[in-house]
Coordinates of C-alpha atoms in Angstrom, one line a residue:
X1 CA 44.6 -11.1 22.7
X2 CA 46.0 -11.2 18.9
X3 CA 47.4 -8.4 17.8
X4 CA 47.3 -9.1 14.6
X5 CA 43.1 -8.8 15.3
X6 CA 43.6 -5.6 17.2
X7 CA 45.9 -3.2 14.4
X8 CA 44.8 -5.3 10.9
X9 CA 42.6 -2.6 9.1
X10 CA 41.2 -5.3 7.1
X11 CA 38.0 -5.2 9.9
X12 CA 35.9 -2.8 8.0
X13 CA 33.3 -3.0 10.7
X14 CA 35.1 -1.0 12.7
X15 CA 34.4 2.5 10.2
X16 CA 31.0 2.8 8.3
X17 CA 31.8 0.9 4.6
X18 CA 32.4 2.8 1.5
X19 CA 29.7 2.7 -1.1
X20 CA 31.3 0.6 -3.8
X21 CA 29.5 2.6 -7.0
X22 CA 27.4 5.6 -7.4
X23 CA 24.1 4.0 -7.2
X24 CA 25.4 3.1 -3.8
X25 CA 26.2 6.6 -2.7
X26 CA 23.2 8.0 -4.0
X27 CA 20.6 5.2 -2.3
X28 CA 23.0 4.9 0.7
X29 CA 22.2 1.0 0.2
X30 CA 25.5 -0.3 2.0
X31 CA 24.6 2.4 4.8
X32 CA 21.6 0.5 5.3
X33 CA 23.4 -2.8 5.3
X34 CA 22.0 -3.8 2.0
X35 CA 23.5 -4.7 -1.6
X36 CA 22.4 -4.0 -5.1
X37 CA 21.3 -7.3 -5.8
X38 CA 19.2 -7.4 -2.8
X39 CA 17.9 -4.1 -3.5
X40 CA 16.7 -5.4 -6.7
X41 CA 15.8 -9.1 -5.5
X42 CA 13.2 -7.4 -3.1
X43 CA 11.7 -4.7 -5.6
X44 CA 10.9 -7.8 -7.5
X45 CA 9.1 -9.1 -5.0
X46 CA 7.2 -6.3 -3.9
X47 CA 6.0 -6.3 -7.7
X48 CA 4.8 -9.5 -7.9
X49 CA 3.2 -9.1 -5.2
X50 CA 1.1 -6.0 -5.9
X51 CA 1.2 -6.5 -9.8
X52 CA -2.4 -8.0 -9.2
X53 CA -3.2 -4.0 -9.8
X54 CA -2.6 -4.1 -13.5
X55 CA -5.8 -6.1 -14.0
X56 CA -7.9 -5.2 -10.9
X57 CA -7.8 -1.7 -11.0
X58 CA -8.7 -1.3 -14.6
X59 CA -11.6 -4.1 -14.0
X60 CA -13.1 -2.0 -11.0
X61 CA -12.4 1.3 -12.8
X62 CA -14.1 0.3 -16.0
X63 CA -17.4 -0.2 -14.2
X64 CA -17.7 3.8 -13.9
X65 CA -15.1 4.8 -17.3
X66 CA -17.2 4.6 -20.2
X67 CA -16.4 6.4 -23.4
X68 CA -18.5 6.0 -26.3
X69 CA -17.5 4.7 -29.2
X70 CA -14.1 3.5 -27.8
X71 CA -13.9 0.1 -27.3
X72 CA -10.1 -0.5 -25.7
X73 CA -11.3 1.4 -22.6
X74 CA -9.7 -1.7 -20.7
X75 CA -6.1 -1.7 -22.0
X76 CA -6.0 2.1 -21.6
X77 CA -6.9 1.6 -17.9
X78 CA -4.1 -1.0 -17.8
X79 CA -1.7 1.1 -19.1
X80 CA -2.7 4.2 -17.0
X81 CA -2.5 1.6 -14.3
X82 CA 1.0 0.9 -15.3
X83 CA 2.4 4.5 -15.1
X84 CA 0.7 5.4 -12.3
X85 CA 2.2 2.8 -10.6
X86 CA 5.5 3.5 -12.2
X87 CA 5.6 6.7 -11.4
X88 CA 4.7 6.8 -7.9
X89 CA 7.4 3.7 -7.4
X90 CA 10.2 6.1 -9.2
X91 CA 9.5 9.0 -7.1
X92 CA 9.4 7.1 -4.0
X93 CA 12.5 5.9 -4.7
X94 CA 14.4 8.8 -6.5
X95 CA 13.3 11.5 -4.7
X96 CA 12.1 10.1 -0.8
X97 CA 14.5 7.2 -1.1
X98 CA 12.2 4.5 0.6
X99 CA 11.9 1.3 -0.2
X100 CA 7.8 1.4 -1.0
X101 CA 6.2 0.9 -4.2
X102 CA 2.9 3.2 -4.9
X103 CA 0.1 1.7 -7.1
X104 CA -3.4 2.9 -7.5
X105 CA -5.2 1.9 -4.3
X106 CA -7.6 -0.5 -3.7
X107 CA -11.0 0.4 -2.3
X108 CA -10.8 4.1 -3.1
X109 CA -10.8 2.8 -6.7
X110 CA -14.4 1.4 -5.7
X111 CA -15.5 4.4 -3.7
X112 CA -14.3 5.9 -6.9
X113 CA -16.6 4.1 -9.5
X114 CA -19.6 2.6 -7.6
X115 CA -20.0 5.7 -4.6
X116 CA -18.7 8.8 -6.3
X117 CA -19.7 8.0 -10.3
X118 CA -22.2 5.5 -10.0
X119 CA -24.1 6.3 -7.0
X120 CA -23.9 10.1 -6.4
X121 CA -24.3 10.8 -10.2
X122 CA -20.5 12.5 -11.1
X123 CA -18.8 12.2 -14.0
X124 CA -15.6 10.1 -14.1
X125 CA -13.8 13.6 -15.3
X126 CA -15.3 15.4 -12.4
X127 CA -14.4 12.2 -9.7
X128 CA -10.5 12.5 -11.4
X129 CA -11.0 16.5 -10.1
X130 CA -11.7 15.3 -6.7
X131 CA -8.9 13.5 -6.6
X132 CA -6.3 15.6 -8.2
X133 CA -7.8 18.2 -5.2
X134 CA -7.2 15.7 -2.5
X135 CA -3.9 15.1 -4.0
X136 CA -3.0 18.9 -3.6
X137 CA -4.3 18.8 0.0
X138 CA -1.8 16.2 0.8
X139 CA 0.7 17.6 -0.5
X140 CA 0.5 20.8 1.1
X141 CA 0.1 19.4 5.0
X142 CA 3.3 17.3 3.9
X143 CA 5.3 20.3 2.9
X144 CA 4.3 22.3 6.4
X145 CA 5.1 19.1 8.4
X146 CA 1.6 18.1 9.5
X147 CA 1.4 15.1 8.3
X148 CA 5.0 14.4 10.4
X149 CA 3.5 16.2 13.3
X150 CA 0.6 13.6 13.7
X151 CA 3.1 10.5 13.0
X152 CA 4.9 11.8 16.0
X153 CA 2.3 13.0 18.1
X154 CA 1.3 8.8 17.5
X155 CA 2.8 7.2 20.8
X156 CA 4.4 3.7 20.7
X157 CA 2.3 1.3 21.2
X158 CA -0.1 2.7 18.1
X159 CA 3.0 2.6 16.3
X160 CA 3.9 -0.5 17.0
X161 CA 0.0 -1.7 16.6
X162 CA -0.2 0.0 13.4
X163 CA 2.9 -2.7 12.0
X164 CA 1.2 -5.6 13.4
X165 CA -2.7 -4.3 12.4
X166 CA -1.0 -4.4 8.5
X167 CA 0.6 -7.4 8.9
X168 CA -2.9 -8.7 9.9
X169 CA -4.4 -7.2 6.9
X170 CA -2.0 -8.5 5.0
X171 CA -2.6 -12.2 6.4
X172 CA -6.5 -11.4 5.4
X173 CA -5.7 -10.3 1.7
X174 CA -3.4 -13.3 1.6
X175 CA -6.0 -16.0 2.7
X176 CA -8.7 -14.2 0.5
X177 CA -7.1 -14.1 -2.6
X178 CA -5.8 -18.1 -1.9
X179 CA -9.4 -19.0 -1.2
X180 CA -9.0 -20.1 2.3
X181 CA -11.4 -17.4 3.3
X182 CA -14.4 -16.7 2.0
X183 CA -17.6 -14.4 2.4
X184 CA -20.7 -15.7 4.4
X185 CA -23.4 -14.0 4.6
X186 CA -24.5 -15.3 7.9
X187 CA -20.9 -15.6 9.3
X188 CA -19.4 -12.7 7.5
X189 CA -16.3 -15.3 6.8
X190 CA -15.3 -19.1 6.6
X191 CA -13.2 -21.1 5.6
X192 CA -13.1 -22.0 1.7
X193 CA -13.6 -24.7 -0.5
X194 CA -10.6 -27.1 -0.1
X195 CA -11.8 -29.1 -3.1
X196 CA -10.2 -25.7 -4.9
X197 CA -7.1 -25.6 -6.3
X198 CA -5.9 -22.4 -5.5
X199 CA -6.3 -23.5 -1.8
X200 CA -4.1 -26.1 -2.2
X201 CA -1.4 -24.1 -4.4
X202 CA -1.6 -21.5 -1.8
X203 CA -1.2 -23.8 1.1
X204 CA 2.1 -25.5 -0.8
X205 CA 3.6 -22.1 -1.5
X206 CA 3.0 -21.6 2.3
X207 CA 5.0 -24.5 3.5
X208 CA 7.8 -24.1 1.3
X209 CA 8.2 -21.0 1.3
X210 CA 8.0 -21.0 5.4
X211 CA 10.6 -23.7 5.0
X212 CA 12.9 -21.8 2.5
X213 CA 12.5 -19.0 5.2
X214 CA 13.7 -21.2 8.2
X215 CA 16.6 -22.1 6.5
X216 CA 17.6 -18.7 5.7
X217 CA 17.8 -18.9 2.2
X218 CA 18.6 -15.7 0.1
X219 CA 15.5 -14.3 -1.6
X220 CA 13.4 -17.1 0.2
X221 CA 10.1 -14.8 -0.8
X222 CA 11.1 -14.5 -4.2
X223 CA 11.9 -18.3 -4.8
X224 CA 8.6 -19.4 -2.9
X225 CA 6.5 -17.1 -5.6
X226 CA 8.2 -18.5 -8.8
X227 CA 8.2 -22.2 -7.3
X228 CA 4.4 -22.2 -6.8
X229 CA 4.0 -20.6 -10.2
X230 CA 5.8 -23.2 -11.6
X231 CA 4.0 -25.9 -10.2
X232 CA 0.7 -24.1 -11.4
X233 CA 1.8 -23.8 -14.9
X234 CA 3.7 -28.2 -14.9
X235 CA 0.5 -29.1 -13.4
X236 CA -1.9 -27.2 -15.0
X237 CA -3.9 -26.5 -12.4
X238 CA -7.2 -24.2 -12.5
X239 CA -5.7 -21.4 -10.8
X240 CA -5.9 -18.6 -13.5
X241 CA -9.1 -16.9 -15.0
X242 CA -10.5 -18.3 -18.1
X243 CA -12.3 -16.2 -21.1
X244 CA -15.3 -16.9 -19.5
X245 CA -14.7 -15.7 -16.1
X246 CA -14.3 -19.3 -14.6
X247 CA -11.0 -21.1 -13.5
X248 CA -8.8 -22.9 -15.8
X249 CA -5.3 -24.1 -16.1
X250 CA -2.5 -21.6 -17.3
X251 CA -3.5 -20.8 -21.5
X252 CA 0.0 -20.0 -22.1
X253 CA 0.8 -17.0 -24.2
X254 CA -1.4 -17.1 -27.5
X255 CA -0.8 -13.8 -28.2
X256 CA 3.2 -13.9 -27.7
X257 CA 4.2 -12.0 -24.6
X258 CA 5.4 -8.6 -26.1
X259 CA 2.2 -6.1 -26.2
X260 CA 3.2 -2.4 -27.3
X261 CA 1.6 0.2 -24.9
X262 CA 0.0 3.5 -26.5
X263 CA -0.8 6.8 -25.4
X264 CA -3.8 6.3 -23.8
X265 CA -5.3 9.8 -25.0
X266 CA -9.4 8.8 -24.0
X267 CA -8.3 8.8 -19.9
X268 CA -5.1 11.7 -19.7
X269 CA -6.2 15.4 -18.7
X270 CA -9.6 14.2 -18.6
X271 CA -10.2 16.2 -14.9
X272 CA -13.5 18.6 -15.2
X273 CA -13.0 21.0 -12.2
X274 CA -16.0 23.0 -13.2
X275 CA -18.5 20.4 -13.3
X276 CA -17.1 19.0 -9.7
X277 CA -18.2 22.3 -8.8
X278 CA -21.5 23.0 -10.9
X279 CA -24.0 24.0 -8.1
X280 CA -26.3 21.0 -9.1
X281 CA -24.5 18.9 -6.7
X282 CA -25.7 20.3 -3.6
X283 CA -26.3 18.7 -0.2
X284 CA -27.5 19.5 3.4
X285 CA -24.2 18.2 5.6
X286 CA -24.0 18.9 9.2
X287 CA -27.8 20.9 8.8
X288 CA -26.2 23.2 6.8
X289 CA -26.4 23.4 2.6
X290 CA -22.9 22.6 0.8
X291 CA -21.8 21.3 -2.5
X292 CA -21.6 17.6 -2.3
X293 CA -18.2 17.7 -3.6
X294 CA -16.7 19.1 -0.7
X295 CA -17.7 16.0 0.9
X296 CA -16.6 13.7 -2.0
X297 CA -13.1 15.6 -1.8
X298 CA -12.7 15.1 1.9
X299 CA -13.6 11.3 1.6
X300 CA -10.7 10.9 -0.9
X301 CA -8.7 13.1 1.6
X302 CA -9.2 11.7 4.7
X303 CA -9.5 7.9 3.9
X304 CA -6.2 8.0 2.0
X305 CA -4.4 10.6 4.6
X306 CA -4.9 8.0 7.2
X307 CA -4.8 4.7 5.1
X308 CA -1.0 6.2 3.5
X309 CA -0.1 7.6 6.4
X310 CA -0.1 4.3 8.7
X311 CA 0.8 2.3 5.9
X312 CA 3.7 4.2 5.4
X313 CA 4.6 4.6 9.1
X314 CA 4.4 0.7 9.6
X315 CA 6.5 -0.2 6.7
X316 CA 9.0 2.6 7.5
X317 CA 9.0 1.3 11.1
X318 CA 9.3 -2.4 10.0
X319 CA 12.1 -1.2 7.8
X320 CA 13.9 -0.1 11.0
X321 CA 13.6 3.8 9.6
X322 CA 12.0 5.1 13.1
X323 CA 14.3 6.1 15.8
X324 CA 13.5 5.5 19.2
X325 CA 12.2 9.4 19.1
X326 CA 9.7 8.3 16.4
X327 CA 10.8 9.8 13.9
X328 CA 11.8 9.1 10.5
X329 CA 14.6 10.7 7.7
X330 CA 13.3 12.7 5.3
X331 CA 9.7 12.5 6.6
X332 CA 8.2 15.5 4.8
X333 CA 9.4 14.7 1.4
X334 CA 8.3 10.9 2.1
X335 CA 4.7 12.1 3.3
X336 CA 5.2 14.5 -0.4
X337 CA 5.5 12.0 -2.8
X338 CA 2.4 10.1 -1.8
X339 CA 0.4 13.1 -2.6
X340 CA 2.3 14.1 -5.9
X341 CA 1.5 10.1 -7.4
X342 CA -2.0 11.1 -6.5
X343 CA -2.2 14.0 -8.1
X344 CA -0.3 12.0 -11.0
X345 CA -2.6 9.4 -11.3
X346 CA -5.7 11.5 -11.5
X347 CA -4.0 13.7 -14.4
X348 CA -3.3 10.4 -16.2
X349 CA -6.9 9.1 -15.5
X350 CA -7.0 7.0 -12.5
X351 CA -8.5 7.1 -8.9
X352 CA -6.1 7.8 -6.4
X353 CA -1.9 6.3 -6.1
X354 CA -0.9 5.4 -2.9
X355 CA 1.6 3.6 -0.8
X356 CA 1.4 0.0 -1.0
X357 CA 1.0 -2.1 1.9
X358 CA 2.6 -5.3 0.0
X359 CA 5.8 -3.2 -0.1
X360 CA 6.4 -5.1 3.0
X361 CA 7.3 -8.3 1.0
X362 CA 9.9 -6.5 -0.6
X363 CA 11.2 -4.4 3.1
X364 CA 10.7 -8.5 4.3
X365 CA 12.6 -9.5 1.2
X366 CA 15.9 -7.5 2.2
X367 CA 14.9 -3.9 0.7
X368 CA 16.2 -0.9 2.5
X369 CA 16.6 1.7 0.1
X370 CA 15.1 3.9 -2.3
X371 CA 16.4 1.4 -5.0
X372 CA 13.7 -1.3 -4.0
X373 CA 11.2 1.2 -5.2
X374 CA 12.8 2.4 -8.3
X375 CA 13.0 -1.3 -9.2
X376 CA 9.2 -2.0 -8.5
X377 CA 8.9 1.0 -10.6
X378 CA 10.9 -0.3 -13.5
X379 CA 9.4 -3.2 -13.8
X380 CA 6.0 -1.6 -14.0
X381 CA 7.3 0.7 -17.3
X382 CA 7.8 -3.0 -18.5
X383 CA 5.3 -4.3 -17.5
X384 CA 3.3 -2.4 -20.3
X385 CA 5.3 -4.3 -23.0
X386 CA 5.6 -7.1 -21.2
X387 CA 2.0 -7.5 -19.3
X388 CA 1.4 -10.7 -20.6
X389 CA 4.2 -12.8 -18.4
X390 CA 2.5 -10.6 -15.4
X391 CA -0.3 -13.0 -16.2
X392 CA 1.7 -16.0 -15.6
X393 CA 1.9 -15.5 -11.7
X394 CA -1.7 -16.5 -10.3
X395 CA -2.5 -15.0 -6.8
X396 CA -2.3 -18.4 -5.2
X397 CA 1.5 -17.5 -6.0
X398 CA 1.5 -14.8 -4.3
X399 CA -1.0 -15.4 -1.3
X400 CA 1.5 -17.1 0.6
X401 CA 4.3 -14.3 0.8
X402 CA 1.5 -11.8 1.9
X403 CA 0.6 -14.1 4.6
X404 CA 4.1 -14.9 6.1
X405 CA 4.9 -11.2 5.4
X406 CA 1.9 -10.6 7.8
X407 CA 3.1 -13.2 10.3
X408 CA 6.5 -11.5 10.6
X409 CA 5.1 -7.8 11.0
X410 CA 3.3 -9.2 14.3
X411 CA 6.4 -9.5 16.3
X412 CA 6.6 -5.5 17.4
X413 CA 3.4 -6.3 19.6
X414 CA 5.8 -7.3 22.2
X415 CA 6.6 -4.0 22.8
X416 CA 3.3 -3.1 23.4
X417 CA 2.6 -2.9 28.0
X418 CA -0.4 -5.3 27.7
X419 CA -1.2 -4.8 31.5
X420 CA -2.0 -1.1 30.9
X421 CA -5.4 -0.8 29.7
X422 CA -4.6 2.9 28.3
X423 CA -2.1 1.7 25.6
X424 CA -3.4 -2.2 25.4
X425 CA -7.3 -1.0 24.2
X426 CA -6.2 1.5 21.7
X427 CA -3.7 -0.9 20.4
X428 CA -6.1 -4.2 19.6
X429 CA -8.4 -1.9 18.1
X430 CA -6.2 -0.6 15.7
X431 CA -4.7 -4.3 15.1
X432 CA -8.1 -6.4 14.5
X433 CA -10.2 -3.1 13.0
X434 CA -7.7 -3.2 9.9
X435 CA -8.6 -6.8 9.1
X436 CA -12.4 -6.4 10.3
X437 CA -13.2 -3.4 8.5
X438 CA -10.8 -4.1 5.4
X439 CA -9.3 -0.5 5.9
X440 CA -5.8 0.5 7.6
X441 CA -7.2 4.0 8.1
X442 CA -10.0 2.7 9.9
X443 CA -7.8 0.9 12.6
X444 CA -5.2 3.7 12.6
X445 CA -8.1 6.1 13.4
X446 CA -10.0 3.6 15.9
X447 CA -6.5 3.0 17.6
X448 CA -6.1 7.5 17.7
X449 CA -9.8 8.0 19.0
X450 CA -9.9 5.0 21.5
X451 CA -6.2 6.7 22.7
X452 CA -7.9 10.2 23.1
X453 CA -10.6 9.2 25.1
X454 CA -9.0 7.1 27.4
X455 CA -6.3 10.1 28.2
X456 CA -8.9 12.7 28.6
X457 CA -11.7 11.1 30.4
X458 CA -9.0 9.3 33.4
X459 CA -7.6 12.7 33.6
X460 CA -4.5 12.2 31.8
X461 CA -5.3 14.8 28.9
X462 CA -1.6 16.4 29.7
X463 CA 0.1 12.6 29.1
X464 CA 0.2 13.3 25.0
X465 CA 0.4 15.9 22.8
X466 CA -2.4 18.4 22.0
X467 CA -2.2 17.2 18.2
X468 CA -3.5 14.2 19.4
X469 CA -6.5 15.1 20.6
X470 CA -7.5 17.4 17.7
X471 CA -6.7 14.3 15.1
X472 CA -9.6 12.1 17.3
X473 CA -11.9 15.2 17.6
X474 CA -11.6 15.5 13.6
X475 CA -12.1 11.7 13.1
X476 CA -15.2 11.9 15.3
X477 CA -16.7 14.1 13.4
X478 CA -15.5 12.0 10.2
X479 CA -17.3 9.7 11.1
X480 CA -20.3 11.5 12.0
X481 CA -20.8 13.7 9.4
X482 CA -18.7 11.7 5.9
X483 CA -19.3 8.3 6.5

């Protein structure tokens, strides 16, 4: 043996490193065996991956927001969009220190303006009260630990099954916004049109990025995103949306690529608690007479708990954050911040902010730290002067880094004892529900009931904690009585 290898203190591996700056010490990135650049490489990602937001939300959202006599109702969406998104990012990342980006979410922005405004007859001020409430609620069970409590009372193989169920999800959202999926009404799904485009974009980004992946290339997520863009925008293929709603070849930047934000006064502190309240909205629930707001409150409640909840445990768990006790650093003020960018969001006039399950491209991408999120968030505040360039990147860009993302989060399912039926039945329903029903909290709660019942009714009850079994009784009766 050398002993020059054996007494030379140049092998740092032997101590932990010393952060090399004070953004170091404060993220801890080089404890997590991560750099700044990385840290930044992969919050880039994650935003170009979820910066699809800026334009969906405020397209879904403007279907129930309608002022009269203001006609920029659209851009003041975008840029609530924008901070939201911003904010929930910056807290996740300043506060938490966690890698995962926070956006307005998807599908409770629809329950939002086609259930709770459209269909049940609330005002869009009185549905922003409902979710500023729900926002309160989670914040409260985060602060006395419940939401912790259930993520622990969670064995393994749900844990594990809730990682791979997103990166299924993920794979869907991917092929579905590429157009190699599409909705049948007599099949529910089939393949798409591969005279399309953005099929063929998506399927190029794909391969190369795969490739760029295999050969271990540094940001290979990143690069695969702004390669296919580029050969979108040399090519000009119809990938983008034209004025008129149908596909066209990038339009460049015809009105420059710098667009000042303003204060969009119309949609901030627009919450109307007493209406929520007014005793015209009444309903029988349960055979007994309640307000129906109680019930819209709870849907925001419950369908985010769960859908933020197991989107944050399998991201924090893909990120190598969960010890082999389950539990994770700093859990309570993680499980926090997801209700305070709720209650955020509905003060600055949006449906509810929540953890981002395309965060994974950026925990894929390298990010460990709270620094991936801050960046994410950055880039949002930017993104309101700068929306236009957001533009550029069509989803067929994008498409492909969801997909691989989603290939890679499949790999815990080997941990998972196939061969016993009491952890293998719980654990493929909460994988293929989350694709099938479009809804992590669906298959996080199918995975917890399935769990329950199986423990209880082979006489097993005393194999799990009792928190278990209260979480399945509650969904039950979600599902009975709020669906």
């Amino acid at each position: 043996m050398a002993s020059s290898e054996t007494t030379e203190p140049t092998d740092e591996r032997a101590e932990p490193a010393r952060p090399s700056s004070a953004v170091d010490r404060f993220f801890e990135i080089t404890r997590h065996g991560s750099t700044v650049p990385r840290e930044l490489r992969a919050g880039l990602t994650t935003f170009l991956a979820m910066s699809y937001i800026i334009f969906v939300n405020p397209s879904v959202l403007g279907n129930a927001i309608v002022i009269d006599g203001v006609d920029n109702v659209f851009t003041q969406l975008v840029i609530v969009t924008c901070i939201a998104a911003a904010f929930g990012s910056l807290v996740m990342g300043l506060i938490a220190r966690y890698p995962f980006a926070q956006a307005p979410g998807m599908g409770l922005n629809a329950f939002f303006a086609f259930t709770v405004v459209i269909g049940m007859g609330y005002t869009w001020q009185q549905a922003l009260a409902a979710v500023f409430i729900s926002g309160v609620l989670f914040v409260v069970l985060s602060v006395i630990g419940a939401r912790k409590a259930i993520v622990q009372a969670l064995p393994m193989s749900l844990k594990l099954a809730i990682t791979a169920g997103i990166g299924a999800f993920l794979a869907l959202i991917g092929m579905q916004n590429a157009g190699i999926v599409v909705n049948d009404d007599a099949t529910l799904v089939r393949i798409g049109d591969f005279g399309n485009p953005t099929v063929w974009l998506a399927l190029i980004g794909l391969v190369l990025t795969a490739i760029l992946m295999k050969l271990k290339v540094t940001g290979a997520i990143l690069w695969g995103i702004l390669a296919t863009t580029a050969v979108a925008i040399i090519f000009r293929l119809a990938v983008y949306v034209g004025a008129d709603g149908s596909p066209a070849p990038f339009g460049g930047f015809s009105d420059g690529i710098l667009a000042l934000p303003f204060w969009p006064g119309d949609l901030a502190f627009q919450m109307d608690f007493a209406g929520l309240f007014n005793p015209a909205h009444l309903d029988v629930s349960a055979g007994f007479l309640v307000t129906s707001a109680i019930t819209v409150i709870l849907t925001f409640f419950v369908v985010d708990f769960f859908d933020a909840t197991g989107t944050l445990t399998g991201l924090a768990h893909r990120a190598g954050f969960v010890d082999d006790k389950g539990e994770m650093p700093r859990a309570k003020t993680l499980f926090s911040m997801d209700g305070l960018a709720a209650i955020f969001g509905a003060t600055m006039g949006t449906s509810t902010t929540t953890a981002y399950v395309e965060s994974a491209a950026g925990v894929e991408e390298g990010g460990r730290s709270g620094l991936t999120a801050v960046t994410t968030g950055g880039l949002f505040v930017l993104a309101m002067f700068f929306w236009p360039l957001v533009g550029a990147v069509p989803s067929a860009a994008t498409s492909p880094a969801l997909i691989l993302v989603g290939a890679l989060m499949m790999e815990g399912v080997k941990g998972i004892d196939w061969k016993d039926v009491g952890d293998s039945v719980p654990a493929f329903l909460t994988i293929v529900a989350m694709p099938f029903t479009y809804s992590i909290a669906n298959g996080v709660s199918f995975g917890i009931i399935a769990y329950a019942l199986i423990k209880v009714f082979t006489g097993r009850f005393k194999e799990s904690s009792w928190l278990l079994y209260v979480v399945a009784a509650l969904l039950i009766a979600r599902y009975i009585w709020l669906e």
